[in-house]
Structure formats: structure tokens, C-alpha cells
Amino acid sequence: MNIILLGPPGSGKGTQAKRLEARFGLLQISTGEILREAVTADTTLGKKIKSTMDAGELISDKLVLEVIKNRLDEPDCETGVVFDGFPRTVAQAKALDDIKRAQGETVDVVIMLDVDDDALITRIEKRATSAGENEVRSDDTVEVLKHRLQAYRTWTAPIIPFYADRGILKRVDGMKGIKQVSSAVYKIVDSIRLVESD
Ligand code: AMP
């Protein structure tokens, strides 16, 4: 099963992806996490992308696709994947179709977490001030969030009609509490699993 979680930065994709992983035994693939690890490890890739990530801009499709292709070659992906933060452009979405087609698979469902902008700013402010409990991301500031939101609107939002036209886009109210959002997300995944096992 291949699930995409779509939504603006701070909409709860990471939280919901981890909960889906625990509940359904799927594997969360977060391109943001993979890229942050490369920056921390100061690899060749990490050096190339650090300033772009810190500015809240998108990494080039070419680099992200290299990363995702390598990751999808790993055997742990066979149980099914929840994509978190990928695809982020229509070109990435098309490339994912090609990769999955070559594996005899398809994207089963795209779950869109709807959240309004004011709530996003509040969430990011909270995340940025919770130092001590969790490590604060260098791109979790209100200033950078504005760039990330802009990148989302320009590059990622066009993915919504791309998947809606195929009839695989489901929307969830991301303004609700974590558990309520999860229960709506689980219902969607359960219905897909029923169809798949028919
Ligand atoms: P995230 O953890 O998903 O919010 O991603 C953090 C940052 O990593 C983004 O602001 C981008 O700079 C970069 N990034 C993550 N995923 C992608 C992607 N699919 N395409 C381009 N850049 C990405």
C-alpha cells in the first residue's frame, strides 16, 4: 500500500505518518528527515542542501528524486509506505508514478490535511519555543515558515488537482485534535485495505 500525506508545513503530516506506521505496520518515509540527516552528517548531499533547507526553500527535484529512489530500493518498503513531505511538486508526483508503475504498484490514496494559515503560525511558534523537550529544527521559525508556506502554495498545492482528478484525494480536517484527525485518517486507510483485499 502506498499512502501520501499532503498538507502545508506544520499541518501534522509527521505526527499522523508515525501513527499510521504504528497502527498499520507501514513505513514512514519523510524526505525532510532524510535530508536533515544528510545535513547533520555533513555528507556531500548535506553540504549542497543546507542553505536551501535553512531558508525554507525546496530542494531540487533531481536531488530529492535520487534520495527517494535509493530509499525505495530498500527491502523494508515492501510492507507499504506512508510518504510524508513527498511529493512536493507535480514533477515529483509524476516521477513517483513512474517508479511505482515499474514496481507494478500505484499510489493508493492521498490524504490531505486541511489547516488554516493562522493555526500553522501558532503551531510553528509553539514548536520553536519548546526547546529542551525536543530538538528545535533550524527551519522552525516564523520567518522561515513564511518561505515554506510560499513554497507550498507555489509548488505543492498544484499536486492537489493532480490527484483529485484521479479520484484518489481524500480531505481530512487537520484543525481537530491529533486523535480525531487520526481516526478520520484510519477510516480512510481501512476502507482502502478493504478494497485491496476484495
Ligand atoms: P519537512 O520536514 O517535510 O518539512 O521538510 C523540511 C525541508 O526539507 C523543506 O523545507 C525542504 O527544504 C526540504 N524537503 C523535504 N522534502 C522535500 C521534497 N519532497 N522536495 C523538495 N524539498 C524537500
XYZ file of N, CA, C and O and ligand atoms in Angstrom:
815
model
N 0.838 -1.200 0.000
C 0.000 0.000 0.000
C 0.878 1.257 0.000
O 1.880 1.314 0.700
N 0.503 2.220 -0.796
C 1.255 3.478 -0.872
C 0.326 4.638 -0.559
O -0.630 4.887 -1.288
N 0.630 5.325 0.564
C -0.214 6.424 1.021
C 0.619 7.698 1.006
O 1.781 7.683 1.427
N 0.012 8.775 0.543
C 0.706 10.075 0.613
C -0.046 10.957 1.602
O -1.275 11.072 1.529
N 0.693 11.564 2.526
C 0.095 12.575 3.398
C 0.487 13.936 2.838
O 1.672 14.230 2.700
N -0.521 14.717 2.537
C -0.285 16.019 1.910
C -0.806 17.112 2.841
O -1.814 16.914 3.517
N -0.112 18.240 2.850
C -0.591 19.354 3.676
C 0.526 20.344 3.863
O 1.695 20.012 3.673
N 0.170 21.575 4.252
C 1.204 22.599 4.426
C 2.134 22.267 5.591
O 1.823 21.392 6.403
N 3.270 22.959 5.687
C 4.177 22.720 6.810
C 3.454 22.981 8.122
O 2.689 23.937 8.231
N 3.660 22.104 9.088
C 3.010 22.294 10.392
C 1.598 21.737 10.456
O 0.902 21.890 11.457
N 1.150 21.044 9.396
C -0.237 20.552 9.391
C -0.371 19.226 10.132
O -1.478 18.707 10.286
N 0.750 18.650 10.570
C 0.675 17.404 11.340
C 0.966 16.152 10.522
O 0.677 15.041 10.979
N 1.554 16.303 9.353
C 1.852 15.138 8.497
C 2.761 14.136 9.222
O 2.520 12.946 9.190
N 3.821 14.669 9.847
C 4.784 13.788 10.520
C 4.143 13.007 11.646
O 4.327 11.791 11.774
N 3.343 13.705 12.449
C 2.648 13.058 13.571
C 1.720 11.966 13.053
O 1.722 10.833 13.543
N 0.947 12.285 12.041
C -0.022 11.307 11.520
C 0.696 10.154 10.803
O 0.262 9.006 10.874
N 1.805 10.446 10.151
C 2.553 9.376 9.463
C 3.070 8.374 10.494
O 2.993 7.158 10.287
N 3.586 8.893 11.621
C 4.110 7.996 12.663
C 2.998 7.151 13.259
O 3.172 5.969 13.562
N 1.815 7.749 13.415
C 0.684 6.995 13.974
C 0.203 5.925 12.989
O -0.171 4.823 13.385
N 0.246 6.231 11.707
C -0.138 5.240 10.683
C 0.861 4.091 10.670
O 0.489 2.920 10.518
N 2.123 4.446 10.849
C 3.188 3.443 10.866
C 2.929 2.454 11.999
O 2.960 1.236 11.805
N 2.634 3.007 13.189
C 2.419 2.154 14.358
C 1.154 1.306 14.190
O 1.120 0.132 14.552
N 0.116 1.885 13.636
C -1.169 1.188 13.574
C -1.235 0.124 12.480
O -1.813 -0.941 12.658
N -0.667 0.446 11.332
C -0.844 -0.463 10.189
C 0.440 -1.180 9.767
O 0.443 -1.891 8.765
N 1.522 -0.961 10.522
C 2.782 -1.611 10.158
C 3.350 -1.109 8.846
O 4.044 -1.836 8.131
N 3.015 0.148 8.522
C 3.565 0.737 7.298
C 4.885 1.430 7.632
O 5.202 1.619 8.804
N 5.610 1.817 6.609
C 6.880 2.501 6.818
C 6.721 3.982 6.457
O 6.280 4.310 5.361
N 7.074 4.856 7.398
C 7.036 6.295 7.109
C 8.300 6.681 6.352
O 9.403 6.365 6.791
N 8.124 7.325 5.220
C 9.296 7.889 4.546
C 9.132 9.404 4.508
O 8.224 9.929 3.859
N 9.979 10.081 5.259
C 9.954 11.539 5.309
C 11.207 12.050 4.601
O 12.325 11.856 5.093
N 11.016 12.682 3.449
C 12.190 13.211 2.744
C 12.863 14.287 3.596
O 14.092 14.383 3.615
N 12.063 15.057 4.348
C 12.646 16.092 5.217
C 13.606 15.474 6.227
O 14.700 15.995 6.448
N 13.208 14.344 6.835
C 14.081 13.691 7.832
C 15.356 13.179 7.175
O 16.449 13.341 7.709
N 15.204 12.553 6.003
C 16.390 12.014 5.311
C 17.348 13.170 4.972
O 18.555 13.071 5.173
N 16.780 14.275 4.495
C 17.629 15.409 4.099
C 18.286 16.054 5.323
O 19.456 16.424 5.285
N 17.532 16.151 6.436
C 18.118 16.725 7.669
C 19.265 15.846 8.171
O 20.279 16.351 8.628
N 19.087 14.522 8.059
C 20.163 13.606 8.483
C 21.424 13.843 7.644
O 22.535 13.814 8.161
N 21.222 14.073 6.350
C 22.379 14.322 5.472
C 23.085 15.612 5.876
O 24.314 15.693 5.858
N 22.298 16.625 6.271
C 22.907 17.897 6.705
C 23.683 17.680 8.001
O 24.837 18.101 8.132
N 23.082 16.965 8.952
C 23.747 16.718 10.242
C 25.036 15.925 10.041
O 26.056 16.212 10.664
N 24.977 14.927 9.151
C 26.156 14.080 8.921
C 27.178 14.786 8.018
O 28.260 14.254 7.776
N 26.788 15.960 7.511
C 27.677 16.769 6.677
C 28.198 15.995 5.459
O 29.383 16.081 5.114
N 27.302 15.230 4.841
C 27.675 14.473 3.635
C 27.756 15.440 2.443
O 27.388 16.622 2.562
N 28.172 14.909 1.297
C 28.226 15.752 0.091
C 26.848 16.334 -0.200
O 26.694 17.534 -0.477
N 25.825 15.485 -0.095
C 24.453 15.962 -0.304
C 24.116 17.026 0.744
O 23.587 18.094 0.414
N 24.438 16.729 2.008
C 24.143 17.655 3.105
C 24.731 19.041 2.873
O 24.061 20.056 3.091
N 25.963 19.075 2.404
C 26.628 20.364 2.150
C 25.882 21.145 1.059
O 25.747 22.354 1.133
N 25.416 20.394 0.039
C 24.740 21.049 -1.092
C 23.407 21.685 -0.681
O 22.998 22.694 -1.228
N 22.706 21.045 0.269
C 21.312 21.442 0.515
C 21.105 22.297 1.764
O 20.024 22.848 1.951
N 22.119 22.397 2.621
C 21.928 23.045 3.925
C 21.307 24.445 3.821
O 20.296 24.738 4.459
N 21.901 25.301 2.978
C 21.425 26.686 2.960
C 19.997 26.758 2.395
O 19.182 27.560 2.855
N 19.696 25.892 1.425
C 18.337 25.882 0.853
C 17.324 25.470 1.913
O 16.260 26.079 2.057
N 17.669 24.429 2.669
C 16.755 23.966 3.721
C 16.587 25.032 4.798
O 15.478 25.289 5.246
N 17.695 25.641 5.213
C 17.615 26.667 6.260
C 16.746 27.843 5.824
O 16.120 28.501 6.645
N 16.714 28.101 4.508
C 15.921 29.222 4.009
C 14.443 28.844 3.823
O 13.607 29.695 3.543
N 14.130 27.561 3.979
C 12.738 27.132 3.815
C 12.326 26.977 2.362
O 11.143 26.986 2.031
N 13.333 26.853 1.488
C 13.032 26.647 0.057
C 13.071 25.154 -0.257
O 13.621 24.370 0.512
N 12.541 24.786 -1.421
C 12.560 23.369 -1.800
C 13.907 22.966 -2.397
O 14.533 23.727 -3.130
N 14.314 21.740 -2.095
C 15.490 21.137 -2.708
C 15.105 20.749 -4.147
O 13.933 20.453 -4.411
N 16.075 20.721 -5.051
C 15.735 20.446 -6.462
C 15.099 19.060 -6.613
O 15.429 18.128 -5.875
N 14.212 18.952 -7.602
C 13.566 17.659 -7.878
C 14.613 16.577 -8.119
O 14.470 15.448 -7.660
N 15.684 16.942 -8.847
C 16.701 15.955 -9.203
C 17.297 15.312 -7.945
O 17.368 14.079 -7.843
N 17.694 16.145 -6.975
C 18.316 15.601 -5.759
C 17.318 14.798 -4.936
O 17.621 13.708 -4.441
N 16.099 15.355 -4.787
C 15.090 14.653 -3.978
C 14.744 13.306 -4.606
O 14.585 12.297 -3.906
N 14.685 13.272 -5.941
C 14.322 12.009 -6.604
C 15.429 10.962 -6.467
O 15.134 9.777 -6.329
N 16.665 11.432 -6.445
C 17.766 10.487 -6.202
C 17.621 9.859 -4.816
O 17.733 8.644 -4.646
N 17.334 10.735 -3.850
C 17.176 10.282 -2.459
C 16.019 9.276 -2.357
O 16.146 8.211 -1.762
N 14.904 9.606 -2.963
C 13.710 8.761 -2.809
C 13.892 7.428 -3.549
O 13.468 6.376 -3.060
N 14.531 7.468 -4.713
C 14.744 6.212 -5.456
C 15.604 5.263 -4.642
O 15.305 4.076 -4.539
N 16.679 5.794 -4.058
C 17.545 4.956 -3.213
C 16.773 4.386 -2.034
O 16.905 3.215 -1.693
N 15.949 5.234 -1.437
C 15.215 4.778 -0.239
C 14.207 3.686 -0.601
O 14.027 2.716 0.128
N 13.547 3.856 -1.757
C 12.513 2.886 -2.148
C 13.102 1.554 -2.607
O 12.374 0.566 -2.748
N 14.411 1.539 -2.830
C 15.077 0.280 -3.176
C 15.323 -0.600 -1.957
O 15.660 -1.771 -2.095
N 15.166 -0.030 -0.760
C 15.427 -0.796 0.473
C 14.296 -1.812 0.689
O 13.126 -1.510 0.420
N 14.648 -2.996 1.186
C 13.630 -4.048 1.332
C 12.515 -3.734 2.347
O 11.411 -4.257 2.236
N 12.793 -2.835 3.314
C 11.764 -2.556 4.337
C 10.551 -1.816 3.775
O 9.545 -1.636 4.462
N 10.617 -1.392 2.514
C 9.484 -0.668 1.916
C 8.375 -1.618 1.467
O 7.269 -1.183 1.127
N 8.686 -2.910 1.460
C 7.740 -3.854 0.874
C 6.417 -3.967 1.632
O 5.395 -4.330 1.047
N 6.433 -3.622 2.935
C 5.191 -3.738 3.718
C 4.225 -2.593 3.436
O 3.096 -2.594 3.914
N 4.668 -1.602 2.683
C 3.816 -0.452 2.383
C 4.413 0.815 2.969
O 5.112 0.768 3.974
N 4.131 1.921 2.310
C 4.815 3.166 2.651
C 3.824 4.304 2.876
O 2.811 4.409 2.184
N 4.133 5.129 3.886
C 3.429 6.409 4.059
C 4.425 7.500 3.695
O 5.448 7.661 4.368
N 4.165 8.213 2.645
C 5.048 9.304 2.229
C 4.651 10.573 2.978
O 3.480 10.976 2.963
N 5.655 11.177 3.615
C 5.422 12.383 4.424
C 6.369 13.469 3.902
O 7.571 13.365 4.057
N 5.795 14.462 3.244
C 6.643 15.539 2.699
C 7.151 15.248 1.299
O 7.989 15.976 0.771
N 6.666 14.208 0.709
C 6.983 13.853 -0.676
C 5.737 13.224 -1.289
O 5.114 12.405 -0.615
N 5.382 13.532 -2.524
C 5.969 14.521 -3.417
C 5.591 15.949 -3.023
O 4.570 16.173 -2.384
N 6.420 16.897 -3.434
C 6.158 18.299 -3.136
C 6.037 19.139 -4.400
O 5.839 20.349 -4.321
N 6.186 18.522 -5.564
C 5.974 19.230 -6.840
C 5.259 18.244 -7.768
O 5.303 17.025 -7.539
N 4.642 18.790 -8.807
C 3.956 17.907 -9.760
C 4.981 16.996 -10.451
O 4.715 15.815 -10.687
N 6.184 17.528 -10.705
C 7.227 16.690 -11.335
C 7.575 15.507 -10.440
O 7.757 14.386 -10.918
N 7.663 15.750 -9.122
C 7.946 14.638 -8.192
C 6.791 13.640 -8.180
O 6.999 12.423 -8.123
N 5.560 14.152 -8.245
C 4.388 13.258 -8.245
C 4.400 12.367 -9.486
O 4.128 11.162 -9.414
N 4.753 12.955 -10.626
C 4.806 12.172 -11.871
C 5.928 11.136 -11.797
O 5.762 10.001 -12.234
N 7.070 11.547 -11.241
C 8.196 10.609 -11.119
C 7.828 9.458 -10.187
O 8.193 8.300 -10.433
N 7.087 9.763 -9.120
C 6.665 8.695 -8.195
C 5.755 7.699 -8.922
O 5.877 6.489 -8.736
N 4.866 8.219 -9.763
C 4.016 7.321 -10.571
C 4.868 6.365 -11.392
O 4.586 5.168 -11.469
N 5.904 6.911 -12.016
C 6.774 6.078 -12.864
C 7.493 5.014 -12.031
O 7.574 3.857 -12.442
N 8.013 5.430 -10.871
C 8.741 4.484 -10.010
C 7.795 3.361 -9.583
O 8.118 2.176 -9.641
N 6.594 3.749 -9.157
C 5.631 2.746 -8.669
C 5.153 1.850 -9.803
O 4.957 0.645 -9.613
N 4.955 2.429 -10.964
C 4.499 1.629 -12.113
C 5.541 0.558 -12.431
O 5.202 -0.602 -12.671
N 6.807 0.949 -12.376
C 7.895 -0.014 -12.665
C 7.904 -1.152 -11.644
O 8.384 -2.241 -11.940
N 7.367 -0.873 -10.440
C 7.314 -1.920 -9.406
C 5.980 -2.667 -9.441
O 5.691 -3.465 -8.548
N 5.143 -2.339 -10.427
C 3.821 -2.970 -10.508
C 2.887 -2.478 -9.408
O 1.942 -3.160 -9.011
N 3.145 -1.269 -8.894
C 2.310 -0.712 -7.823
C 1.743 0.632 -8.262
O 2.067 1.137 -9.326
N 0.925 1.206 -7.363
C 0.360 2.516 -7.666
C 0.178 3.289 -6.356
O 0.255 2.696 -5.280
N -0.017 4.590 -6.447
C -0.359 5.374 -5.253
C -1.830 5.078 -4.958
O -2.682 5.261 -5.826
N -2.112 4.566 -3.752
C -3.485 4.156 -3.447
C -4.360 5.309 -3.001
O -5.514 5.405 -3.397
N -3.812 6.162 -2.144
C -4.628 7.266 -1.636
C -3.736 8.428 -1.213
O -2.596 8.229 -0.777
N -4.269 9.625 -1.394
C -3.567 10.848 -0.971
C -4.464 11.515 0.064
O -5.609 11.861 -0.233
N -3.948 11.640 1.282
C -4.759 12.211 2.363
C -4.284 13.630 2.630
O -3.135 13.859 3.000
N -5.202 14.565 2.404
C -4.871 15.985 2.527
C -5.299 16.487 3.900
O -6.461 16.359 4.264
N -4.354 17.022 4.667
C -4.678 17.586 5.982
C -4.941 19.086 5.812
O -4.021 19.855 5.549
N -6.203 19.465 5.948
C -6.578 20.875 5.767
C -6.389 21.655 7.068
O -6.989 21.305 8.087
N -5.572 22.689 7.028
C -5.313 23.522 8.213
C -5.233 24.977 7.765
O -4.695 25.252 6.696
N -5.766 25.921 8.587
C -5.661 27.315 8.122
C -4.341 27.959 8.549
O -3.679 27.519 9.474
N -3.965 29.003 7.820
C -2.637 29.618 7.974
C -2.350 30.117 9.387
O -1.254 29.949 9.897
N -3.364 30.757 10.046
C -3.132 31.295 11.400
C -2.745 30.181 12.350
O -1.853 30.318 13.180
N -3.436 29.028 12.204
C -3.139 27.888 13.081
C -1.727 27.384 12.835
O -1.027 26.984 13.763
N -1.289 27.439 11.589
C 0.062 26.963 11.266
C 1.118 27.811 11.946
O 2.063 27.303 12.535
N 0.922 29.132 11.887
C 1.898 30.041 12.513
C 1.946 29.746 14.015
O 3.022 29.648 14.602
N 0.778 29.574 14.647
C 0.744 29.291 16.092
C 1.475 27.990 16.399
O 2.251 27.900 17.343
N 1.250 26.953 15.579
C 1.895 25.652 15.819
C 3.411 25.771 15.702
O 4.150 25.220 16.508
N 3.856 26.479 14.683
C 5.296 26.601 14.477
C 5.915 27.408 15.618
O 6.995 27.078 16.104
N 5.197 28.451 16.077
C 5.720 29.242 17.203
C 5.894 28.346 18.415
O 6.892 28.411 19.114
N 4.910 27.474 18.642
C 4.988 26.546 19.781
C 6.188 25.633 19.624
O 6.931 25.385 20.565
N 6.340 25.083 18.407
C 7.434 24.155 18.148
C 8.775 24.858 18.390
O 9.689 24.299 18.957
N 8.841 26.139 17.979
C 10.095 26.890 18.087
C 10.425 27.247 19.530
O 11.566 27.531 19.860
N 9.400 27.262 20.410
C 9.672 27.647 21.804
C 9.740 26.438 22.730
O 9.896 26.587 23.934
N 9.612 25.228 22.164
C 9.628 24.051 23.038
C 11.035 23.484 23.195
O 11.222 22.311 23.442
N 12.053 24.334 23.046
C 13.448 23.888 23.185
C 13.632 23.224 24.540
O 13.068 23.645 25.528
N 14.443 22.195 24.562
C 14.630 21.493 25.841
C 13.907 20.177 25.797
O 14.494 19.135 26.031
N 12.624 20.214 25.402
C 11.858 18.958 25.289
C 12.301 18.217 24.037
O 12.706 17.079 24.054
N 12.226 18.905 22.911
C 12.629 18.313 21.641
C 13.669 19.218 21.018
O 13.747 20.392 21.338
N 14.412 18.636 20.100
C 15.358 19.476 19.377
C 14.557 20.390 18.454
O 13.629 19.935 17.785
N 14.887 21.661 18.451
C 14.151 22.578 17.581
C 14.811 22.612 16.211
O 16.020 22.761 16.094
N 14.005 22.452 15.179
C 14.546 22.449 13.815
C 15.003 23.848 13.430
O 14.350 24.829 13.764
N 16.092 23.915 12.683
C 16.613 25.232 12.324
C 15.660 25.971 11.370
O 15.763 27.180 11.211
N 14.720 25.221 10.734
C 13.774 25.904 9.852
C 12.423 26.126 10.528
O 11.457 26.477 9.898
N 12.349 25.924 11.850
C 11.104 26.146 12.586
C 11.061 27.538 13.207
O 10.995 27.699 14.417
N 11.131 28.558 12.382
C 10.943 29.911 12.888
C 9.841 30.528 12.039
O 9.597 30.086 10.906
N 9.191 31.539 12.593
C 8.068 32.130 11.869
C 8.544 32.698 10.532
O 7.875 32.573 9.509
N 9.748 33.289 10.570
C 10.299 33.886 9.349
C 10.444 32.830 8.240
O 9.995 33.019 7.107
N 11.071 31.706 8.591
C 11.305 30.652 7.591
C 9.985 29.991 7.209
O 9.779 29.604 6.059
N 9.082 29.898 8.184
C 7.780 29.285 7.874
C 7.104 30.014 6.713
O 6.466 29.390 5.867
N 7.260 31.342 6.688
C 6.612 32.106 5.609
C 7.144 31.644 4.248
O 6.381 31.500 3.304
N 8.433 31.375 4.175
C 9.013 30.863 2.918
C 8.486 29.464 2.623
O 8.225 29.115 1.480
N 8.376 28.657 3.687
C 7.919 27.282 3.481
C 6.464 27.276 3.013
O 6.072 26.482 2.159
N 5.664 28.203 3.587
C 4.262 28.301 3.152
C 4.174 28.775 1.699
O 3.349 28.284 0.921
N 5.044 29.726 1.367
C 5.075 30.250 -0.001
C 5.456 29.127 -0.975
O 4.839 28.963 -2.026
N 6.473 28.345 -0.592
C 6.902 27.219 -1.441
C 5.754 26.224 -1.576
O 5.506 25.669 -2.654
N 5.046 26.009 -0.472
C 3.911 25.081 -0.503
C 2.857 25.572 -1.508
O 2.388 24.811 -2.344
N 2.519 26.857 -1.406
C 1.461 27.389 -2.281
C 1.884 27.342 -3.751
O 1.096 27.009 -4.625
N 3.134 27.683 -4.001
C 3.593 27.766 -5.396
C 3.779 26.382 -6.006
O 3.322 26.124 -7.119
N 4.463 25.499 -5.278
C 4.896 24.230 -5.885
C 4.066 23.022 -5.491
O 3.876 22.110 -6.292
N 3.624 23.002 -4.243
C 2.991 21.775 -3.759
C 1.472 21.775 -3.970
O 0.907 20.737 -4.328
N 0.831 22.943 -3.784
C -0.631 22.986 -3.937
C -1.102 22.450 -5.305
O -2.149 21.795 -5.372
N -0.361 22.667 -6.403
C -0.820 22.118 -7.698
C -0.911 20.590 -7.739
O -1.511 20.019 -8.657
N -0.339 19.931 -6.733
C -0.465 18.466 -6.662
C -1.907 18.073 -6.316
O -2.368 16.990 -6.663
N -2.607 18.987 -5.616
C -3.966 18.650 -5.152
C -4.873 18.296 -6.344
O -5.435 17.198 -6.381
N -5.000 19.192 -7.357
C -5.829 18.803 -8.512
C -5.279 17.602 -9.277
O -6.045 16.812 -9.833
N -3.943 17.454 -9.280
C -3.313 16.314 -9.982
C -3.886 14.994 -9.461
O -4.258 14.107 -10.233
N -3.984 14.867 -8.131
C -4.517 13.623 -7.560
C -6.053 13.625 -7.506
O -6.669 12.571 -7.634
N -6.652 14.817 -7.297
C -8.129 14.886 -7.230
C -8.722 14.400 -8.555
O -9.714 13.666 -8.575
N -8.097 14.756 -9.666
C -8.602 14.349 -10.981
C -8.604 12.831 -11.140
O -9.365 12.288 -11.924
N -7.702 12.176 -10.407
C -7.645 10.708 -10.469
C -8.590 10.050 -9.475
O -8.664 8.821 -9.400
N -9.254 10.886 -8.666
C -10.228 10.353 -7.699
C -9.602 9.691 -6.487
O -10.267 8.924 -5.787
N -8.322 9.990 -6.191
C -7.695 9.320 -5.040
C -7.366 10.304 -3.913
O -6.675 9.952 -2.965
N -7.887 11.549 -4.020
C -7.608 12.536 -2.966
C -8.719 12.531 -1.916
O -9.891 12.617 -2.259
N -8.340 12.384 -0.654
C -9.314 12.447 0.448
C -8.902 13.579 1.371
O -7.717 13.704 1.692
N -9.873 14.369 1.799
C -9.552 15.505 2.671
C -9.951 15.227 4.111
O -11.007 14.646 4.367
N -9.092 15.665 5.037
C -9.359 15.489 6.465
C -9.193 16.858 7.120
O -8.301 17.623 6.748
N -10.050 17.154 8.104
C -9.938 18.412 8.832
C -8.776 18.331 9.821
O -8.885 17.711 10.876
N -7.656 18.960 9.460
C -6.448 18.905 10.281
C -6.479 19.860 11.462
O -5.514 19.937 12.224
N -7.570 20.599 11.631
C -7.688 21.536 12.762
C -8.129 20.820 14.038
O -8.073 21.385 15.116
N -8.615 19.595 13.888
C -9.079 18.843 15.066
C -7.876 18.348 15.878
O -6.737 18.480 15.451
N -8.147 17.731 17.024
C -7.066 17.179 17.847
C -6.399 15.996 17.146
O -6.964 15.424 16.203
N -5.199 15.654 17.641
C -4.413 14.593 16.992
C -5.211 13.298 16.859
O -5.244 12.666 15.799
N -5.895 12.890 17.939
C -6.619 11.609 17.906
C -7.800 11.651 16.945
O -8.085 10.679 16.256
N -8.490 12.802 16.916
C -9.632 12.904 15.999
C -9.162 12.878 14.541
O -9.800 12.258 13.693
N -8.054 13.558 14.292
C -7.518 13.540 12.920
C -7.134 12.103 12.568
O -7.475 11.591 11.500
N -6.448 11.435 13.523
C -6.037 10.049 13.264
C -7.235 9.179 12.950
O -7.177 8.341 12.056
N -8.307 9.361 13.714
C -9.427 8.441 13.491
C -10.007 8.637 12.092
O -10.386 7.668 11.432
N -10.033 9.896 11.614
C -10.502 10.133 10.233
C -9.527 9.508 9.224
O -9.949 8.909 8.221
N -8.230 9.623 9.513
C -7.212 9.068 8.605
C -7.298 7.537 8.593
O -7.261 6.898 7.534
N -7.450 6.939 9.780
C -7.534 5.466 9.873
C -8.732 4.941 9.062
O -8.647 3.911 8.414
N -9.861 5.677 9.150
C -11.064 5.241 8.410
C -10.765 5.156 6.920
O -11.174 4.219 6.240
N -10.058 6.158 6.434
C -9.733 6.184 5.001
C -8.843 4.992 4.654
O -9.089 4.273 3.686
N -7.820 4.763 5.487
C -6.882 3.672 5.193
C -7.596 2.325 5.307
O -7.393 1.433 4.471
N -8.455 2.188 6.315
C -9.216 0.937 6.457
C -10.047 0.663 5.206
O -10.123 -0.473 4.743
N -10.681 1.707 4.662
C -11.543 1.483 3.501
C -10.701 1.063 2.286
O -11.139 0.245 1.481
N -9.497 1.594 2.173
C -8.613 1.205 1.059
C -8.191 -0.256 1.226
O -8.142 -1.020 0.277
N -7.887 -0.618 2.478
C -7.445 -2.018 2.722
C -8.553 -3.007 2.398
O -8.307 -4.081 1.876
N -9.800 -2.607 2.696
C -10.930 -3.492 2.372
C -11.018 -3.711 0.873
O -11.185 -4.830 0.391
N -10.905 -2.613 0.132
C -10.987 -2.705 -1.338
C -9.851 -3.593 -1.862
O -10.059 -4.446 -2.715
N -8.636 -3.389 -1.284
C -7.471 -4.157 -1.767
C -7.608 -5.648 -1.499
O -7.116 -6.464 -2.240
N -8.273 -5.999 -0.352
C -8.349 -7.416 -0.018
C -9.533 -8.123 -0.681
O -9.711 -9.307 -0.533
N -10.387 -7.348 -1.405
C -11.547 -7.949 -2.105
C -11.101 -8.939 -3.186
O -10.132 -8.694 -3.862
P 9.795 18.743 6.026
O 10.466 18.049 7.170
O 8.957 17.813 5.207
O 9.043 19.972 6.455
O 10.961 19.239 5.052
C 11.938 20.142 5.504
C 12.663 20.770 4.322
O 13.304 19.742 3.548
C 11.782 21.503 3.327
O 11.517 22.845 3.714
C 12.652 21.425 2.064
O 13.738 22.335 2.134
C 13.233 20.025 2.159
N 12.365 18.995 1.533
C 11.760 17.944 2.156
N 11.088 17.183 1.297
C 11.248 17.775 0.073
C 10.772 17.471 -1.222
N 9.970 16.406 -1.456
N 11.136 18.292 -2.244
C 11.939 19.363 -2.040
N 12.414 19.713 -0.826
C 12.083 18.928 0.234
